[in-house]
Amino acid sequence: MTRENVKIGLFGYGCVGQGLHDVLNSSKGFKADIVRICVKDRTKKRRISMDHFTFDKDEILNDPSINLVVELIDDADEAFNIVTAAMKNGKNVVSANKMMIAKHFKELVDMQAKYKVSMLYEASAGASIPIIRNLEEYYDNELLYSLRGILNGTTNYILTKMHNEGLPYDEALREAQHKGFAESDPTLDVEGWDAKYKLCIITGHAYGLFLNPDEVFHFGINKISKFDIQYAKEKGFKIKLVPYVGKTSEKTITNFVLPRFISSDKYLYNVDNEYNGIITEAAFADKQFFSGKGAGGHATGSAVLSDISANSYGYRYEYKKFQQGTISNYTRDHKLEVYLRYNDEKDRELFGFEEVSEYFSGRFNKYVIGVVNLKNLYAIREQLRDMDVFIVNTGRKV
Amino acid sequence: MTRENVKIGLFGYGCVGQGLHDVLNSSKGFKADIVRICVKDRTKKRRISMDHFTFDKDEILNDPSINLVVELIDDADEAFNIVTAAMKNGKNVVSANKMMIAKHFKELVDMQAKYKVSMLYEASAGASIPIIRNLEEYYDNELLYSLRGILNGTTNYILTKMHNEGLPYDEALREAQHKGFAESDPTLDVEGWDAKYKLCIITGHAYGLFLNPDEVFHFGINKISKFDIQYAKEKGFKIKLVPYVGKTSEKTITNFVLPRFISSDKYLYNVDNEYNGIITEAAFADKQFFSGKGAGGHATGSAVLSDISANSYGYRYEYKKFQQGTISNYTRDHKLEVYLRYNDEKDRELFGFEEVSEYFSGRFNKYVIGVVNLKNLYAIREQLRDMDVFIVNTGRKV
């Protein structure tokens, strides 16, 4: 295996871009040059000399000395333009942009084949957890029953603060923003979009289906109340936001993003603050668990550098599950047991509970525990936005 | 990346060999032929036709159609002979033999370079946990502060039974043997040798030092008493056998195998039964945790197959940390806080406690908690075999 001399054109110099720079500077094992950095904001003060920067993306895209484009910007549409242009120009790409990848997954896979280039994106799901590489390399050979985990550091930080310190949601969110974990507009994180994009990327590598994120149900944590936290505590649970993907039959999978009760004997119980954790269940390797930091410039930069390093010896994703085509169907016809905290009986009716095992009605709160069908949740996804409800997957097999 | 057509010569058809066979048969993503299987015992009934077997190792080693030797036998000396001959004949090797690898580590690394072949051995440490690959690929680039974990499924099974069900050591051991986790001679497992061999392999990939296992202190669980378990329970701990390797200064590391107290908020607390778990702490990726099955034919066979698969596209270990040579020293001059349960004050004196924070003397048991130097433990390693003592690393930083 010969290592190519890596000449990087970097897009974006925010939290992750600077983190990558730090990690690369401290790296003794691996040398790569950042030839040029393209940024948008001409007025922002940078911590290194302006000689390194450009505001014209073509200065990177058309520079034949640059053989790797590292894309670390926020804007998913612009990121897609950059990545597309880079691949057309025969450059390999490393990206951490989960929204961009999830929304254009199949196109990006096709472009890699068409232009004979490689695109790696380990940092896009699970940040410092090498889950994509492990799905590619490790579960190549065997039946993966399911994968679930904590994939969003911001919401996990908020939930940890609420559980451990009794903070109300708004205050915990403000603290997450103060710590730099949450954006000023936290919608993508707290509503579960971010977790869903990551779940879609993982689903592609785990099962070979490139789903449109719009097809996947998600429910976040922005409607959580102190009552929900209190209920979980009394039962010995923590509430975590847990995306899930798994087989429902030989050729069919389902996936969704929902809060979930986690008991103290489970690995995910101790995945707190900005950490992520992923559990896989497979036929031969059985249960495996990975955990690491899910946010922060250095942890994410470290994952980006592992892609840059892998790229330098010609590593590329093979999308084996997609090639095999064993899984060919996606379904939302899937039963789940959930806890629903609600106020209005009319709201509850929309869920179409099939079985109810517990019902509570108090002065200020009501909840019901019972079996619902994922397709019903998906059908009322728009209405859910305006309801005063909170949904938690109990995790019990139904 | 082109996949080579894999023609395997397999040595050994015990638990892992058969597990590999099962996993390979169920693998839809990857094809490899087992051309021939070499076994020792001519009388043993095999579950597949005898046409597949040979008793003459040269039938594999000299067969030019075989391009990969998979070595899964028990006997470390014979394994080394086989692996050496295979490499000399230009064949790549996959092995799961931790004792063989740990005892001949540097020779095996040199032979790979000399004969231009590759040897992979992911299953030799942590079984189904892809720790070696991750150390090679992921911590290539950055400072690894330490690694610790549960690497021996047999002792973890015994400790779990003792803690959860109150079984005495002998009975828990018998149950482990009955379940097939412990050999009829359990010495290598319960005295900590097996964990030490794995630690030495991990140390090579984490820091580039190929240590002679005789240089590394180990203390197992065969002297544990109900009193020790009781003490741990009262304090909210579990006792786990935890090998450790970490930096003591810029260029120096230490490592050892000792039982350790684990509190319930730690990942390793929930690593029970035959599971293994590994925690890494690094400058940028921060803390990461991996867990998976540490014993059993299918879990180990699954790891072996991931090596076979990686070998097919030319993957090889680069031993980057060794090439870099950043870590050049090994020390046992390292302070630890330990719990020592003992009977005889003369035994205790041999430990040379530097500080004592707790002391207990009861009718049947005494214990002391204090700071000892690893070099003292190493100096009395032979005497420890005959002492009625149990040592637990408290894990407190000193």
mmCIF file of N, CA and C in Angstrom, chain B residues 9-12 38-40 55-58 60-62 68-95 97 100 108 111 119:
data_model
loop_
_atom_site.group_PDB
_atom_site.id
_atom_site.type_symbol
_atom_site.label_atom_id
_atom_site.label_comp_id
_atom_site.label_asym_id
_atom_site.label_seq_id
_atom_site.Cartn_x
_atom_site.Cartn_y
_atom_site.Cartn_z
ATOM 1 N N GLY B 9 -6.229 -22.014 3.244
ATOM 2 C CA GLY B 9 -5.807 -23.233 3.927
ATOM 3 C C GLY B 9 -5.995 -23.003 5.412
ATOM 4 N N LEU B 10 -6.853 -23.820 6.021
ATOM 5 C CA LEU B 10 -7.222 -23.590 7.423
ATOM 6 C C LEU B 10 -6.513 -24.582 8.345
ATOM 7 N N PHE B 11 -5.893 -24.079 9.394
ATOM 8 C CA PHE B 11 -5.314 -24.936 10.424
ATOM 9 C C PHE B 11 -6.188 -24.886 11.673
ATOM 10 N N GLY B 12 -6.698 -26.036 12.071
ATOM 11 C CA GLY B 12 -7.517 -26.110 13.277
ATOM 12 C C GLY B 12 -8.992 -26.087 12.938
ATOM 13 N N CYS B 38 -6.349 -28.478 7.896
ATOM 14 C CA CYS B 38 -5.370 -29.366 8.536
ATOM 15 C C CYS B 38 -5.690 -29.503 10.023
ATOM 16 N N VAL B 39 -5.884 -30.746 10.466
ATOM 17 C CA VAL B 39 -6.156 -31.007 11.880
ATOM 18 C C VAL B 39 -5.185 -32.063 12.400
ATOM 19 N N LYS B 40 -5.117 -32.171 13.722
ATOM 20 C CA LYS B 40 -4.142 -33.060 14.354
ATOM 21 C C LYS B 40 -4.770 -34.424 14.657
ATOM 22 N N PHE B 55 -3.965 -34.280 7.410
ATOM 23 C CA PHE B 55 -3.199 -34.317 8.661
ATOM 24 C C PHE B 55 -1.765 -33.875 8.421
ATOM 25 N N ASP B 56 -1.497 -33.515 7.163
ATOM 26 C CA ASP B 56 -0.132 -33.139 6.764
ATOM 27 C C ASP B 56 -0.101 -31.644 6.455
ATOM 28 N N LYS B 57 0.593 -30.876 7.288
ATOM 29 C CA LYS B 57 0.545 -29.425 7.118
ATOM 30 C C LYS B 57 1.138 -28.977 5.775
ATOM 31 N N ASP B 58 2.067 -29.758 5.240
ATOM 32 C CA ASP B 58 2.671 -29.371 3.966
ATOM 33 C C ASP B 58 1.678 -29.392 2.806
ATOM 34 N N ILE B 60 -1.001 -28.017 2.812
ATOM 35 C CA ILE B 60 -1.468 -26.626 2.714
ATOM 36 C C ILE B 60 -0.301 -25.703 2.390
ATOM 37 N N LEU B 61 0.771 -25.853 3.158
ATOM 38 C CA LEU B 61 1.886 -24.904 3.051
ATOM 39 C C LEU B 61 2.546 -24.941 1.674
ATOM 40 N N ASN B 62 2.526 -26.102 1.033
ATOM 41 C CA ASN B 62 3.173 -26.209 -0.281
ATOM 42 C C ASN B 62 2.185 -26.175 -1.445
ATOM 43 N N LEU B 68 -3.920 -17.912 1.211
ATOM 44 C CA LEU B 68 -4.095 -17.400 2.572
ATOM 45 C C LEU B 68 -4.140 -18.551 3.571
ATOM 46 N N VAL B 69 -3.278 -18.469 4.582
ATOM 47 C CA VAL B 69 -3.293 -19.466 5.652
ATOM 48 C C VAL B 69 -4.001 -18.873 6.863
ATOM 49 N N VAL B 70 -5.048 -19.564 7.315
ATOM 50 C CA VAL B 70 -5.764 -19.122 8.503
ATOM 51 C C VAL B 70 -5.430 -20.093 9.626
ATOM 52 N N GLU B 71 -4.754 -19.573 10.656
ATOM 53 C CA GLU B 71 -4.210 -20.420 11.712
ATOM 54 C C GLU B 71 -5.066 -20.275 12.960
ATOM 55 N N LEU B 72 -5.756 -21.347 13.347
ATOM 56 C CA LEU B 72 -6.656 -21.284 14.505
ATOM 57 C C LEU B 72 -6.450 -22.486 15.425
ATOM 58 N N ILE B 73 -5.182 -22.831 15.668
ATOM 59 C CA ILE B 73 -4.915 -23.967 16.558
ATOM 60 C C ILE B 73 -4.541 -23.475 17.948
ATOM 61 N N ASP B 74 -4.534 -24.398 18.920
ATOM 62 C CA ASP B 74 -4.255 -24.035 20.310
ATOM 63 C C ASP B 74 -2.771 -23.898 20.611
ATOM 64 N N ASP B 75 -1.994 -24.784 20.033
ATOM 65 C CA ASP B 75 -0.579 -24.915 20.377
ATOM 66 C C ASP B 75 0.226 -23.742 19.804
ATOM 67 N N ALA B 76 0.728 -22.878 20.688
ATOM 68 C CA ALA B 76 1.389 -21.650 20.240
ATOM 69 C C ALA B 76 2.691 -21.937 19.502
ATOM 70 N N ASP B 77 3.443 -22.946 19.937
ATOM 71 C CA ASP B 77 4.720 -23.246 19.284
ATOM 72 C C ASP B 77 4.497 -23.774 17.880
ATOM 73 N N GLU B 78 3.565 -24.698 17.762
ATOM 74 C CA GLU B 78 3.263 -25.257 16.441
ATOM 75 C C GLU B 78 2.665 -24.167 15.535
ATOM 76 N N ALA B 79 1.854 -23.299 16.130
ATOM 77 C CA ALA B 79 1.269 -22.191 15.353
ATOM 78 C C ALA B 79 2.374 -21.319 14.774
ATOM 79 N N PHE B 80 3.403 -21.061 15.578
ATOM 80 C CA PHE B 80 4.504 -20.227 15.097
ATOM 81 C C PHE B 80 5.231 -20.903 13.937
ATOM 82 N N ASN B 81 5.429 -22.216 14.044
ATOM 83 C CA ASN B 81 6.050 -22.955 12.941
ATOM 84 C C ASN B 81 5.231 -22.825 11.661
ATOM 85 N N ILE B 82 3.930 -22.996 11.795
ATOM 86 C CA ILE B 82 3.039 -22.937 10.629
ATOM 87 C C ILE B 82 3.064 -21.554 9.985
ATOM 88 N N VAL B 83 2.920 -20.540 10.838
ATOM 89 C CA VAL B 83 2.860 -19.161 10.355
ATOM 90 C C VAL B 83 4.179 -18.767 9.687
ATOM 91 N N THR B 84 5.286 -19.180 10.289
ATOM 92 C CA THR B 84 6.600 -18.887 9.716
ATOM 93 C C THR B 84 6.751 -19.536 8.341
ATOM 94 N N ALA B 85 6.392 -20.812 8.271
ATOM 95 C CA ALA B 85 6.517 -21.525 6.992
ATOM 96 C C ALA B 85 5.612 -20.902 5.934
ATOM 97 N N ALA B 86 4.404 -20.525 6.340
ATOM 98 C CA ALA B 86 3.466 -19.922 5.387
ATOM 99 C C ALA B 86 4.039 -18.621 4.826
ATOM 100 N N MET B 87 4.582 -17.788 5.709
ATOM 101 C CA MET B 87 5.112 -16.500 5.250
ATOM 102 C C MET B 87 6.325 -16.715 4.349
ATOM 103 N N LYS B 88 7.175 -17.650 4.721
ATOM 104 C CA LYS B 88 8.347 -17.950 3.875
ATOM 105 C C LYS B 88 7.910 -18.381 2.484
ATOM 106 N N ASN B 89 6.765 -19.065 2.419
ATOM 107 C CA ASN B 89 6.246 -19.502 1.121
ATOM 108 C C ASN B 89 5.408 -18.428 0.430
ATOM 109 N N GLY B 90 5.461 -17.209 0.968
ATOM 110 C CA GLY B 90 4.793 -16.083 0.301
ATOM 111 C C GLY B 90 3.293 -16.018 0.514
ATOM 112 N N LYS B 91 2.802 -16.736 1.520
ATOM 113 C CA LYS B 91 1.362 -16.722 1.763
ATOM 114 C C LYS B 91 1.017 -15.710 2.860
ATOM 115 N N ASN B 92 -0.071 -15.001 2.675
ATOM 116 C CA ASN B 92 -0.574 -14.151 3.751
ATOM 117 C C ASN B 92 -1.162 -15.013 4.848
ATOM 118 N N VAL B 93 -1.249 -14.434 6.045
ATOM 119 C CA VAL B 93 -1.687 -15.202 7.204
ATOM 120 C C VAL B 93 -2.743 -14.436 7.989
ATOM 121 N N VAL B 94 -3.744 -15.164 8.465
ATOM 122 C CA VAL B 94 -4.664 -14.638 9.467
ATOM 123 C C VAL B 94 -4.585 -15.554 10.671
ATOM 124 N N SER B 95 -4.449 -14.977 11.866
ATOM 125 C CA SER B 95 -4.313 -15.801 13.070
ATOM 126 C C SER B 95 -5.117 -15.199 14.208
ATOM 127 N N ASN B 97 -4.132 -16.379 17.417
ATOM 128 C CA ASN B 97 -3.353 -16.985 18.504
ATOM 129 C C ASN B 97 -2.583 -15.939 19.311
ATOM 130 N N MET B 100 0.950 -16.919 20.801
ATOM 131 C CA MET B 100 1.972 -16.996 19.758
ATOM 132 C C MET B 100 2.383 -15.605 19.304
ATOM 133 N N LEU B 108 7.422 -11.557 14.045
ATOM 134 C CA LEU B 108 6.312 -11.644 13.086
ATOM 135 C C LEU B 108 6.183 -10.362 12.262
ATOM 136 N N MET B 111 9.103 -10.496 9.788
ATOM 137 C CA MET B 111 8.886 -11.470 8.718
ATOM 138 C C MET B 111 7.920 -10.945 7.665
ATOM 139 N N MET B 119 0.142 -10.204 7.696
ATOM 140 C CA MET B 119 -0.458 -11.052 8.723
ATOM 141 C C MET B 119 -1.463 -10.205 9.496
#
